[in-house]
Coordinates of C-alpha atoms in Angstrom, one line a residue:
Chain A
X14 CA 30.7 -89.7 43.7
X15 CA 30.3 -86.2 43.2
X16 CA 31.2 -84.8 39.4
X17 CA 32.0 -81.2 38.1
X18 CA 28.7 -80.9 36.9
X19 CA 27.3 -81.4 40.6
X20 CA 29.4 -79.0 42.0
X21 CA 28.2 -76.6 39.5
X22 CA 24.2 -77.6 40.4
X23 CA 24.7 -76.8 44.1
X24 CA 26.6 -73.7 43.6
X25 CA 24.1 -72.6 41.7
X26 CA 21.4 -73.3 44.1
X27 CA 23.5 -72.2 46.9
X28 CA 23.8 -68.7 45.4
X29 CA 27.7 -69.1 45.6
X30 CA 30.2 -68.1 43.0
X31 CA 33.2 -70.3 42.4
X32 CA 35.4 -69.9 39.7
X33 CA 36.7 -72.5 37.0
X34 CA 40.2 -73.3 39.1
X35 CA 38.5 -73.7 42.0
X36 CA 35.8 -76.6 40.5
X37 CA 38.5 -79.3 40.6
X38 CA 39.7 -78.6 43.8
X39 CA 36.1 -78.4 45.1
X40 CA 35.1 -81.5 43.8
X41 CA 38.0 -83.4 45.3
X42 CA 37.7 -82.0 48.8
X43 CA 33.4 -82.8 48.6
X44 CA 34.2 -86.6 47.3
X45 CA 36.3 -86.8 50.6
X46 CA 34.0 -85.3 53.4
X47 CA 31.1 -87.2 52.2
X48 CA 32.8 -90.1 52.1
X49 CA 33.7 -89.4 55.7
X50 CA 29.6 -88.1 56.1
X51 CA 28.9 -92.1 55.0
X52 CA 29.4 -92.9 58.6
X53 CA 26.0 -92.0 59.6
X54 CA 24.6 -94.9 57.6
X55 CA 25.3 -97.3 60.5
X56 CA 22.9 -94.5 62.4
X57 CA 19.4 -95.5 62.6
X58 CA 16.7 -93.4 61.4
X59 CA 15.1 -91.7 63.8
X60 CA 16.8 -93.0 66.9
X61 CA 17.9 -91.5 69.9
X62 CA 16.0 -90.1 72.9
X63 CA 13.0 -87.3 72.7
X64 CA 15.3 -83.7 72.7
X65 CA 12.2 -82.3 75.1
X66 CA 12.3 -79.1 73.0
X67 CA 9.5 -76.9 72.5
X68 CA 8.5 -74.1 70.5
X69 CA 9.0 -70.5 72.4
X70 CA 6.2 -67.9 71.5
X71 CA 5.8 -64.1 72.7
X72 CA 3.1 -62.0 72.3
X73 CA 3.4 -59.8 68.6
X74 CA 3.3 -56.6 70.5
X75 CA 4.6 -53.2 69.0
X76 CA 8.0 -52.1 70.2
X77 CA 9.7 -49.4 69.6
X78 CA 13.0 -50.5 66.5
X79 CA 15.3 -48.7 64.9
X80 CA 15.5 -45.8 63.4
X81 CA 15.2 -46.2 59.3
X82 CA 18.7 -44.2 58.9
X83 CA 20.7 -46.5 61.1
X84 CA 19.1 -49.4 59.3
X85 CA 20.0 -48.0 56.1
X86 CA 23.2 -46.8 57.4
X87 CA 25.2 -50.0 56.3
X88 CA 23.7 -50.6 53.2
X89 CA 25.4 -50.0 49.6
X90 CA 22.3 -48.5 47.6
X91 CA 19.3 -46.7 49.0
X92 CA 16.9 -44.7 48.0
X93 CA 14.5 -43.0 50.2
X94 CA 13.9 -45.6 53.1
X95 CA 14.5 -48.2 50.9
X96 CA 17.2 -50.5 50.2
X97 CA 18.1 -50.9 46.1
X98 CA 18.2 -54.3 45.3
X99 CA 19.5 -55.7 41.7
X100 CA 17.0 -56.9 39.5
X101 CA 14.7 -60.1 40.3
X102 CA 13.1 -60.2 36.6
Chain B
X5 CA 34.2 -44.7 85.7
X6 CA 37.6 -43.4 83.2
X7 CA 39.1 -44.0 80.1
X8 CA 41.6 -47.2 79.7
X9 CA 44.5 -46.5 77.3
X10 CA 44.9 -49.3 74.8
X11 CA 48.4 -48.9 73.1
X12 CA 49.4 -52.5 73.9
X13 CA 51.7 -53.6 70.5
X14 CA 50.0 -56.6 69.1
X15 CA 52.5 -59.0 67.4
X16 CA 50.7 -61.7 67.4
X17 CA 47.8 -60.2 65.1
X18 CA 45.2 -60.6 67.8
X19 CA 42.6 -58.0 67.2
X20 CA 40.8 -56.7 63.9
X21 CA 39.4 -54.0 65.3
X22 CA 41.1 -52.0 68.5
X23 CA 39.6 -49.1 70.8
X24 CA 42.6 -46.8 71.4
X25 CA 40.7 -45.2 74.6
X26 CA 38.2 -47.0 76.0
X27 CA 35.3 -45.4 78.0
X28 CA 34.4 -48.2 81.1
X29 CA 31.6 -47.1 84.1
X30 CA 31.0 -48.6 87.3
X31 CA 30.4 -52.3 88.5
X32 CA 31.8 -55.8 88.9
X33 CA 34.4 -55.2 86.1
X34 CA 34.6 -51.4 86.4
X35 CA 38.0 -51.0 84.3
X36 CA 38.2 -54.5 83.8
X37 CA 39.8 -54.5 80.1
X38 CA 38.0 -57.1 77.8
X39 CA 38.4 -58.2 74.1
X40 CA 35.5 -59.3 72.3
X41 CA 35.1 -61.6 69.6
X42 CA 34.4 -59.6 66.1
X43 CA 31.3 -61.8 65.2
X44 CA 29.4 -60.2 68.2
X45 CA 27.7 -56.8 67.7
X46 CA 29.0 -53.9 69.6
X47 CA 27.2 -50.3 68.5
X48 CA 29.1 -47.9 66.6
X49 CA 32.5 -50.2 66.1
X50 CA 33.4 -52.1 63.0
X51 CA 32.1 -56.5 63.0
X52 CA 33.6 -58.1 60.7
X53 CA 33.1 -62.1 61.1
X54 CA 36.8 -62.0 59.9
X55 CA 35.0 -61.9 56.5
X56 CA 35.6 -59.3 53.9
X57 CA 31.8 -59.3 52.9
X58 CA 31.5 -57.2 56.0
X59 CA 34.4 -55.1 56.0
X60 CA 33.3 -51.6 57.5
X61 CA 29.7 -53.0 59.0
X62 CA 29.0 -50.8 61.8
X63 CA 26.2 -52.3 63.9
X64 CA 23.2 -50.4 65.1
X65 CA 23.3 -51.9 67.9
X66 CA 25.0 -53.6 71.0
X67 CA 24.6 -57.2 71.5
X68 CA 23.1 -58.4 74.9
X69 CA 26.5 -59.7 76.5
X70 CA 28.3 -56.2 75.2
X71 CA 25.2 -54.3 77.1
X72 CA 25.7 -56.4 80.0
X73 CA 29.7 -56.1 80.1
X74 CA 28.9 -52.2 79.5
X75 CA 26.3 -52.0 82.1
X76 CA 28.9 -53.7 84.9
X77 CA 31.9 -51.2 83.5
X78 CA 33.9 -53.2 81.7
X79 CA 36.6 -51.8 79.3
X80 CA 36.1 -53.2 75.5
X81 CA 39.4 -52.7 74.1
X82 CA 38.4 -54.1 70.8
X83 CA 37.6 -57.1 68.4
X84 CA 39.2 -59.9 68.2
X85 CA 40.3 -62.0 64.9
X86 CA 38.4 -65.4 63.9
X87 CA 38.4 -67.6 61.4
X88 CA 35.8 -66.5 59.2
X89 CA 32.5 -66.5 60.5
X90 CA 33.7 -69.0 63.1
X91 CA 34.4 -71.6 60.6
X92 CA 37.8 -73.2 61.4
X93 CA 40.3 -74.3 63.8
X94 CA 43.1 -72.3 63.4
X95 CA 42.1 -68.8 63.0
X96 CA 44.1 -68.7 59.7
X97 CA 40.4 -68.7 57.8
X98 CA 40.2 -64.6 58.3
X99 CA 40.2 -62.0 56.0
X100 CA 42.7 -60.2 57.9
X101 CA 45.5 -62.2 58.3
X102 CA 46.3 -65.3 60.9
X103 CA 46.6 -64.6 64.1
X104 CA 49.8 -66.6 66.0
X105 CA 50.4 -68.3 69.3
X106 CA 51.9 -66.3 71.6
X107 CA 53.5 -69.3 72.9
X108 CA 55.2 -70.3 69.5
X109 CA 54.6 -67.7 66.6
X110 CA 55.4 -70.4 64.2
X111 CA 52.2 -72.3 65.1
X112 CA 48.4 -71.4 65.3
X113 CA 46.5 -70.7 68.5
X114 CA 43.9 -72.6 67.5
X115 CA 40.0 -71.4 67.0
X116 CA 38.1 -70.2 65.7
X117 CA 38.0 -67.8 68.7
X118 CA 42.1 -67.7 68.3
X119 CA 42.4 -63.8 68.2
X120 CA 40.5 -63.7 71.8
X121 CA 42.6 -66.5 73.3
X122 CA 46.0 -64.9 72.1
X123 CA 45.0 -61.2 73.0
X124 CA 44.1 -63.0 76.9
X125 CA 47.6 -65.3 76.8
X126 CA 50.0 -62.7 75.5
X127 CA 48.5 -60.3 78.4
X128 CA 47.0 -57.8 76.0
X129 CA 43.7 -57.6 78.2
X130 CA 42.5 -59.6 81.1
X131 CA 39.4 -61.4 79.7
X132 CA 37.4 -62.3 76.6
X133 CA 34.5 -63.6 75.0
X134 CA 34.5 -65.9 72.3
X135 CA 31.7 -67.9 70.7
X136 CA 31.7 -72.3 71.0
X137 CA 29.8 -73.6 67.6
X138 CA 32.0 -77.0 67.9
X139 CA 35.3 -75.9 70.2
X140 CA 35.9 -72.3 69.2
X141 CA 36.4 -71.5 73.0
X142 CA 37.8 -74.5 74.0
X143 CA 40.4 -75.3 71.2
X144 CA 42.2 -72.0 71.6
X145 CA 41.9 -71.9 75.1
X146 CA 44.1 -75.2 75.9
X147 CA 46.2 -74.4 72.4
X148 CA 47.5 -71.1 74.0
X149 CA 47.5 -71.9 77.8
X150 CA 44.2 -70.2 78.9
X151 CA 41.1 -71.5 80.5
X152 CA 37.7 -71.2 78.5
X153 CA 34.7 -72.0 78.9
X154 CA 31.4 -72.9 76.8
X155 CA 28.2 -72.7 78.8
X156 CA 25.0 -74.5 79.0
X157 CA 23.4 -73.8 75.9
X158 CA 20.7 -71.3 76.5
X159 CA 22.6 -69.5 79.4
X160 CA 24.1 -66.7 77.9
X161 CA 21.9 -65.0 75.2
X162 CA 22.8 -65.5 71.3
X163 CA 20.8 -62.1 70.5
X164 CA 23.3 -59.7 69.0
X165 CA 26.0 -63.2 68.4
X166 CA 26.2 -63.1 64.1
X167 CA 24.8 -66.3 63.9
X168 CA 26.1 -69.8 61.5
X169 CA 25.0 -72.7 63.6
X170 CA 22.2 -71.6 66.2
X171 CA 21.8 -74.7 67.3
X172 CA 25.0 -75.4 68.9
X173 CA 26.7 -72.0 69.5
X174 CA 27.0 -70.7 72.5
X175 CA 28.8 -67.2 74.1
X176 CA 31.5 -67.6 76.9
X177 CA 34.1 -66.4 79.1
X178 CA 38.1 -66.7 78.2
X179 CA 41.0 -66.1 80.8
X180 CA 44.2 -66.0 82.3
X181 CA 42.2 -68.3 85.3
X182 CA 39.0 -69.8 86.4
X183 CA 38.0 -67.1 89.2
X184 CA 37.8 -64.9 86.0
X185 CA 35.7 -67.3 84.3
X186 CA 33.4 -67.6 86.9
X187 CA 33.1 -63.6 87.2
X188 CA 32.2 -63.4 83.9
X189 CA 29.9 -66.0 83.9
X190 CA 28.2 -64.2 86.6
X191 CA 27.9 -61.0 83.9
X192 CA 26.7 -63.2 81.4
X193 CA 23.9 -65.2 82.2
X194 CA 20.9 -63.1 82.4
X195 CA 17.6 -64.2 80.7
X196 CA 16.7 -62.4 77.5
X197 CA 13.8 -62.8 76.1
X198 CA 15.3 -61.7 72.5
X199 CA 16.7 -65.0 72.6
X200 CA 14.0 -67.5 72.1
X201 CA 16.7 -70.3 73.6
X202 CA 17.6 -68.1 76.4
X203 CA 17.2 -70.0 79.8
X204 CA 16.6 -68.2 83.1
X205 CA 19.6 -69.7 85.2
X206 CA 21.7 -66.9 86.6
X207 CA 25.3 -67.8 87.7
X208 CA 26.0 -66.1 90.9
X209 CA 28.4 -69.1 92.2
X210 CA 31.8 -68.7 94.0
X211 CA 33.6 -71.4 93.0
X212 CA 34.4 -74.2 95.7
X213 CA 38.1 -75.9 95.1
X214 CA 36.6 -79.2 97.4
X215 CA 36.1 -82.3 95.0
X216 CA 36.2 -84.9 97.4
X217 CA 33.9 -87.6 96.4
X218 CA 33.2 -86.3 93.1
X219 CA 32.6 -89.1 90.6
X220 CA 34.9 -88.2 87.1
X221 CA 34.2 -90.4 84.6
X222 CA 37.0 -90.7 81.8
X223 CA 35.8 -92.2 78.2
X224 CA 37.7 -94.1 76.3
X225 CA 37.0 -92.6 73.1
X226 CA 38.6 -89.8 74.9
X227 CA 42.1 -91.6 74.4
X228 CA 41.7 -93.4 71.4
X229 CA 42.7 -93.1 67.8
X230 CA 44.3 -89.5 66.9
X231 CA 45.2 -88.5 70.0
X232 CA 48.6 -87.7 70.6
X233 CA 50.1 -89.9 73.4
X234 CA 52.5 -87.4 74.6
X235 CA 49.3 -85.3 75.6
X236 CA 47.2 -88.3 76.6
X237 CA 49.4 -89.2 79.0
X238 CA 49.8 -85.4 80.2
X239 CA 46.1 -85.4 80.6
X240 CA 46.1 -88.6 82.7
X241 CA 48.8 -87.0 84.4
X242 CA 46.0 -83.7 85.2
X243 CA 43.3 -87.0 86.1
X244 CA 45.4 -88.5 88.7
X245 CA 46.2 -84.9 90.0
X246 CA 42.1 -85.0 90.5
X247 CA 42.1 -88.2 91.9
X248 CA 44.6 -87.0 94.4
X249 CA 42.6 -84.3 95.3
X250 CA 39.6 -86.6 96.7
X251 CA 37.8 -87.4 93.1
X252 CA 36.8 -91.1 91.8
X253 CA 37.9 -91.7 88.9
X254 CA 35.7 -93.9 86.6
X255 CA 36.4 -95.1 83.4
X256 CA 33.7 -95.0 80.9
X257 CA 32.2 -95.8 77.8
X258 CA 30.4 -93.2 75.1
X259 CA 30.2 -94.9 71.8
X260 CA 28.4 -92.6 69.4
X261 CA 31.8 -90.8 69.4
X262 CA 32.1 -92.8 66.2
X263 CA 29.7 -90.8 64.7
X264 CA 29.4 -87.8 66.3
X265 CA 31.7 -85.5 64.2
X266 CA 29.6 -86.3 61.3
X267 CA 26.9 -85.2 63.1
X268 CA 28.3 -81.9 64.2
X269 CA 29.2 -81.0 61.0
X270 CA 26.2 -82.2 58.6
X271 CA 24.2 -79.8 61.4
X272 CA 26.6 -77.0 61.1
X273 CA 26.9 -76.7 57.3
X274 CA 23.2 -77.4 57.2
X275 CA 22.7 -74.5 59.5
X276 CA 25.3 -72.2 57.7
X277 CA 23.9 -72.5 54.3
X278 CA 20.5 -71.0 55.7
X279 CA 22.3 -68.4 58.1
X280 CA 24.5 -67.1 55.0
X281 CA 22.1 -66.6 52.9
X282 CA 21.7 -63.1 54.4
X283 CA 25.0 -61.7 53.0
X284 CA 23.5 -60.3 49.4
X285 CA 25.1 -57.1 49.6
X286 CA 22.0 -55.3 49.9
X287 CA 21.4 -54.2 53.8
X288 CA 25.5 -54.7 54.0
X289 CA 28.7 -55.1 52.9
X290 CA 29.9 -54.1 49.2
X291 CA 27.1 -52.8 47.2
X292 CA 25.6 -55.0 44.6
X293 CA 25.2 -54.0 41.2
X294 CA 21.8 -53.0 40.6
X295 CA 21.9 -53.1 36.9
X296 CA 22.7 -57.3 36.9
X297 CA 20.3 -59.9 37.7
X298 CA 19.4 -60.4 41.4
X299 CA 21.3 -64.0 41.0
X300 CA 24.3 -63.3 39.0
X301 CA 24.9 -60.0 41.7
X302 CA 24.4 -61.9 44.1
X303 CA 26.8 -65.2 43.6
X304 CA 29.7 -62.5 42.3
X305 CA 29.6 -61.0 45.6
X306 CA 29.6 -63.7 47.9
X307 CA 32.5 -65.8 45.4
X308 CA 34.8 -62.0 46.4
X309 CA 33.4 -61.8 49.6
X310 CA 33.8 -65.1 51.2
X311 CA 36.5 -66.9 51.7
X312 CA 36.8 -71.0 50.8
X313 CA 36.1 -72.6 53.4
X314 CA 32.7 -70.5 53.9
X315 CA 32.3 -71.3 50.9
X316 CA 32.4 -75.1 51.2
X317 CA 30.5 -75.4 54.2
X318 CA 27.4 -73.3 52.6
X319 CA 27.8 -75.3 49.5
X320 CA 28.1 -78.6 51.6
X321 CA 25.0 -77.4 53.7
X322 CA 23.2 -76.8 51.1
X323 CA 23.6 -80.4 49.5
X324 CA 22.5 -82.1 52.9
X325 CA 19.6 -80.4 52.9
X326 CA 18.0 -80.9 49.3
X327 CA 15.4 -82.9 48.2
X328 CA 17.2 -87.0 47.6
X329 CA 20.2 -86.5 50.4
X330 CA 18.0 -84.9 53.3
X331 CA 17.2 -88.2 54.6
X332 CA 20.9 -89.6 54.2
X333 CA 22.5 -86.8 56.1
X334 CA 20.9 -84.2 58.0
X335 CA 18.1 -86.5 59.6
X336 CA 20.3 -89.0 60.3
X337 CA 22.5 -86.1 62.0
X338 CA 19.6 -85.6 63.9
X339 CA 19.2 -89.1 65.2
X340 CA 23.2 -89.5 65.5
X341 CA 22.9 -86.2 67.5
X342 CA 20.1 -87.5 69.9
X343 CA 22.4 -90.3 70.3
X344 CA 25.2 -88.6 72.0
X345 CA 23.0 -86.4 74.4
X346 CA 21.6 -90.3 75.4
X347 CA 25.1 -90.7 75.5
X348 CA 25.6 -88.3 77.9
X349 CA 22.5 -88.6 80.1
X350 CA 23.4 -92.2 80.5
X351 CA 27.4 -91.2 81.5
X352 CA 26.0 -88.1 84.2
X353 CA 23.8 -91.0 85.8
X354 CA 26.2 -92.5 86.9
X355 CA 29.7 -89.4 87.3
X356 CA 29.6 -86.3 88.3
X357 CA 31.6 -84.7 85.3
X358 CA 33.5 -86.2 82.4
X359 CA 37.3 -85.3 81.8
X360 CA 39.7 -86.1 78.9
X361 CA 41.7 -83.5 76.5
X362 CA 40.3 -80.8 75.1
X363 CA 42.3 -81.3 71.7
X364 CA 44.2 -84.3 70.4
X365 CA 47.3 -82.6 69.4
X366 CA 49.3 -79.4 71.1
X367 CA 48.9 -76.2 68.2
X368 CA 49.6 -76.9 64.2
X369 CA 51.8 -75.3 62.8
X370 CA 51.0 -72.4 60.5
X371 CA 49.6 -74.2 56.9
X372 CA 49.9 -77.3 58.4
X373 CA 46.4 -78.5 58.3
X374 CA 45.7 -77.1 54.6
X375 CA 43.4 -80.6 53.8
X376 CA 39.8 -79.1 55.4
X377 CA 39.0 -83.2 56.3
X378 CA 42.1 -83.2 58.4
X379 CA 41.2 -79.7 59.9
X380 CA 37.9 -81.0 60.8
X381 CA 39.1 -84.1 62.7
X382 CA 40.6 -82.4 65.0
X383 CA 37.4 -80.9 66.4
X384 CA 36.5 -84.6 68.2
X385 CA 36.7 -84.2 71.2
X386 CA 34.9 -80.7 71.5
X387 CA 32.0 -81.3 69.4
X388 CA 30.1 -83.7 71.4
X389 CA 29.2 -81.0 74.3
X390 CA 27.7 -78.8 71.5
X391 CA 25.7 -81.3 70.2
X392 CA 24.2 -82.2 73.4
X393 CA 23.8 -78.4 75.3
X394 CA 26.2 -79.4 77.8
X395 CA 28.8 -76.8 79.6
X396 CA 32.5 -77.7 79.1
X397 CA 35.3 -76.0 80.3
X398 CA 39.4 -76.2 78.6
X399 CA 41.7 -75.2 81.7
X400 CA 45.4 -75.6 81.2
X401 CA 47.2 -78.7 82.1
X402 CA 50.9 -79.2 81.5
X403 CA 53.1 -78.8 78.4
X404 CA 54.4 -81.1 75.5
X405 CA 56.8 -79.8 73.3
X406 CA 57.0 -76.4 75.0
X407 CA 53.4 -76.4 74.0
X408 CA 50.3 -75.8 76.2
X409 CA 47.9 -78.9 76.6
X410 CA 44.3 -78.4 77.7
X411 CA 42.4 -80.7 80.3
X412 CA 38.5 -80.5 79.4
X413 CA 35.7 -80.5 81.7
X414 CA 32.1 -81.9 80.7
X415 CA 29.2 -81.5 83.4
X416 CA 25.4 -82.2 83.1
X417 CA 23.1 -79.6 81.4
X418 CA 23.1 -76.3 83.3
X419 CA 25.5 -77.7 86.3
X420 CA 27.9 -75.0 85.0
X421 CA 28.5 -74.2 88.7
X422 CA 30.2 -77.6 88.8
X423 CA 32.7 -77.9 86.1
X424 CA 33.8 -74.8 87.5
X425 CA 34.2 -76.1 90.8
X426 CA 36.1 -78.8 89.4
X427 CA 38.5 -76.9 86.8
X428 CA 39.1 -75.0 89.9
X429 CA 40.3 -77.4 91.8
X430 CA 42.6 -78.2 89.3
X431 CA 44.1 -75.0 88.8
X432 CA 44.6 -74.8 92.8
X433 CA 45.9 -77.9 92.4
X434 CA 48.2 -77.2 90.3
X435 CA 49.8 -74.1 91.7
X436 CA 50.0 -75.7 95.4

């Protein structure tokens, strides 16, 4: 079972707002998809066939990108060629 | 080379974003008119997701299937309406409003690439693209009467494609019928390099109506609990037609369908809550306020910006990948998921192609599937050709209740060519 106080730990570490209303509801609708999500007990761990996938690598070679005003262009807060981020500390 | 008019009225709430007049060039679609799903990046026109966290982003740039539709002349009329950031089946998850059936406004056209199939079914344009995670092309497609089609994943490039699960999405063709599908699928796949998943396997097939001797298995699962009966036996009705039409018809087994929802969606919240975590408000979308703390600016914006069920699936994603429940869920999505492509690869030894319905059900109606559990159910049938790479195809198929019912089409990995063939058939079929 998932409580309240869950709910509030992973939103936290999810960087997601939710408000008070929506805790309750939340909570109810988690309990029931990971009760669904218990399914995958019956799985074994690391079964199934090899996937065959491989890791795709290019060389690091200088291209030419985007100009630093069209990069910029969507952005809220800039300053120079910069983006303005809030506060870290 | 002109300019294509776009005035078309739009009742059903199809596009986001429209392009009044519409510059097209020269090539296989020169004035071809063509909507384009509003998760993809097009240069210098609005891409929203259907999320108001990027209301008014303008992308620098084009996205490689809107260079390559440029490049052949295509007209882009405009961007289509999604449930938010693909997540949903309804297309009543966007920011701008739901889009409708255009074969019963009362109901949904299914999605998330709804907007796309209801501007192709209510004649607005002549094609589409939409984007497959786990039935977003497919689910729309047989709700509102249209054929759609998910390619081999790999085939058509993801670079410019807004991503939330990378490692099941996939680009593809919607329209009115499969000759259309199979032109744009010729468009489509061309290697990109941009792409580290991109495949070099151009499509430059003309599809072939003759099945005969073609090997169609039919799983059970495909039939079983949840499924309608009104639209299983419609869909039988669509086997037989193949079986008619020189095909074997096989029944067949593919038991990790018990798990294989589970799977899908463990691996595409998993995937979200990484993907997501790119919407800050600081390169776009609604300033943040650069006088709070980087964590209390940034959880305020994304609580206003994204809608619930976005919300959900990060939060969700996020819990099945921290430390304690990592082993519980996504790893043992990962094995379930390895599973079903043994699943498959065991099924395409022995039949050409797989059939059964592309949906349980015919469209909900509007609100009806409010629960997000129940919502998700009704993805069963689509998700297991995302988890294994496979091309699948939704090509219309008779009606129950007045309401279109969509035959789907698996085939092996990259045998694209075939399903198309064998939709084909059907749709000739059909008509004669």
């Amino acid at each position: 079972m998932i409580s309240e106080r869950d709910v509030l730990h992973i939103a936290e570490l999810a960087d997601i707002g939710i408000t008070r209303e929506e805790l309750d509801e939340f909570t109810g609708q988690f309990n029931d998809i990971l009760d669904y999500f218990d399914i995958l007990d019956q799985v074994e761990a690391g079964a199934g066939a090899e996937t065959g996938l491989y890791n795709v690598f290019r060389d690091d070679e200088v291209v030419p990108s985007l100009p630093p005003d069209e990069i910029l262009g969507n952005a809220g807060e800039t300053e120079d060629d910069f983006f303005r981020a809030p506060r870290v500390m | 080379m002109g300019i294509f008019a776009f005035s078309a009225p739009d009742p059903c709430n199809a596009f986001i974003t429209r392009i009044p007049e519409a510059e097209y060039g020269d090539g296989k679609l020169a004035g071809v008119s063509i909507a384009v799903k509003d998760n993809i990046s097009t240069k210098g026109i609005q891409t929203t997701c259907g999320s108001k966290i990027l209301e008014g982003y303008v992308p620098p740039y084009d996205a490689h299937v809107v260079e390559l539709l440029r490049a052949e002349g295509a007209a882009i009329l405009g961007k289509t309406n999604m449930d938010e950031f693909g997540m949903g089946t309804t297309t009543e998850n966007s920011a701008y409003g739901p889009t409708l059936n255009p074969a019963d406004r009362e109901r949904v056209p299914g999605g998330s690439s709804g907007g796309s199939a209801a501007a192709v079914a209510s004649g607005m344009v002549r094609m589409a693209l939409g984007t497959d995670t786990g039935g977003s092309i497919r689910c729309p497609a047989a709700f509102c009467g249209i054929v759609g089609m998910k390619p081999t994943y790999g085939r058509v490039s993801r670079y410019g494609l807004v991503a939330y699960a990378n490692s099941l999405e996939q680009i593809g063709p919607m329209a009115a019928n499969v000759p259309d599908i199979s032109l744009l699928m010729g468009v489509l796949t061309c290697h990109d390099p941009r792409d580290s998943t991109s495949i070099i396997a151009p499509y430059t097939h003309t599809p072939d109506p003759d099945i005969h001797g073609l090997k169609v298995g039919v799983p059970e699962e495909y039939f079983g609990k949840g499924v309608d009966p009104r639209v299983a036996s419609t869909v039988w009705e669509g086997i037989s037609l193949l079986e008619r039409l020189g095909a074997e018809i096989i029944t067949c087994r593919m038991p990790s369908m018990d798990y294989a929802l589970a799977a899908y969606y463990v691996t595409c919240m998993s995937e979200a809550s990484s993907n997501l975590a790119r919407f800050d408000g600081v390169r776009y979308g609604p300033p943040a306020d650069p006088k709070k703390q980087w964590h209390e600016s940034f959880q305020e914006r994304r609580r206003d910006g994204f809608g619930k069920e976005v919300r959900r699936r990060v939060m969700l994603g996020t819990f099945a990948l921290s430390s304690g429940y990592y082993g519980k869920y996504y790893a043992k999505a990962q094995s379930a998921r390895r599973n079903v492509a043994a699943d498959f690869s065991r099924l395409f030894s022995e039949v050409d192609v797989l059939a059964g319905p592309t949906m349980p059900t015919i469209a909900f109606r509007l609100g009806e599937k409010s629960d997000p559990l129940s919502m998700y159910l009704s993805d069963i049938l689509t998700v297991p050709a995302n988890l294994a790479g496979v091309p699948a195809i939704s090509v219309p198929c008779g009606k129950v209740d007045g309401m279109p019912v969509g035959l789907q089409i698996m085939g092996r990995w990259c045998a694209d060519e075939r399903v198309i063939d064998v939709a084909y058939a059907f749709e000739e079929g059909v008509s004669a």
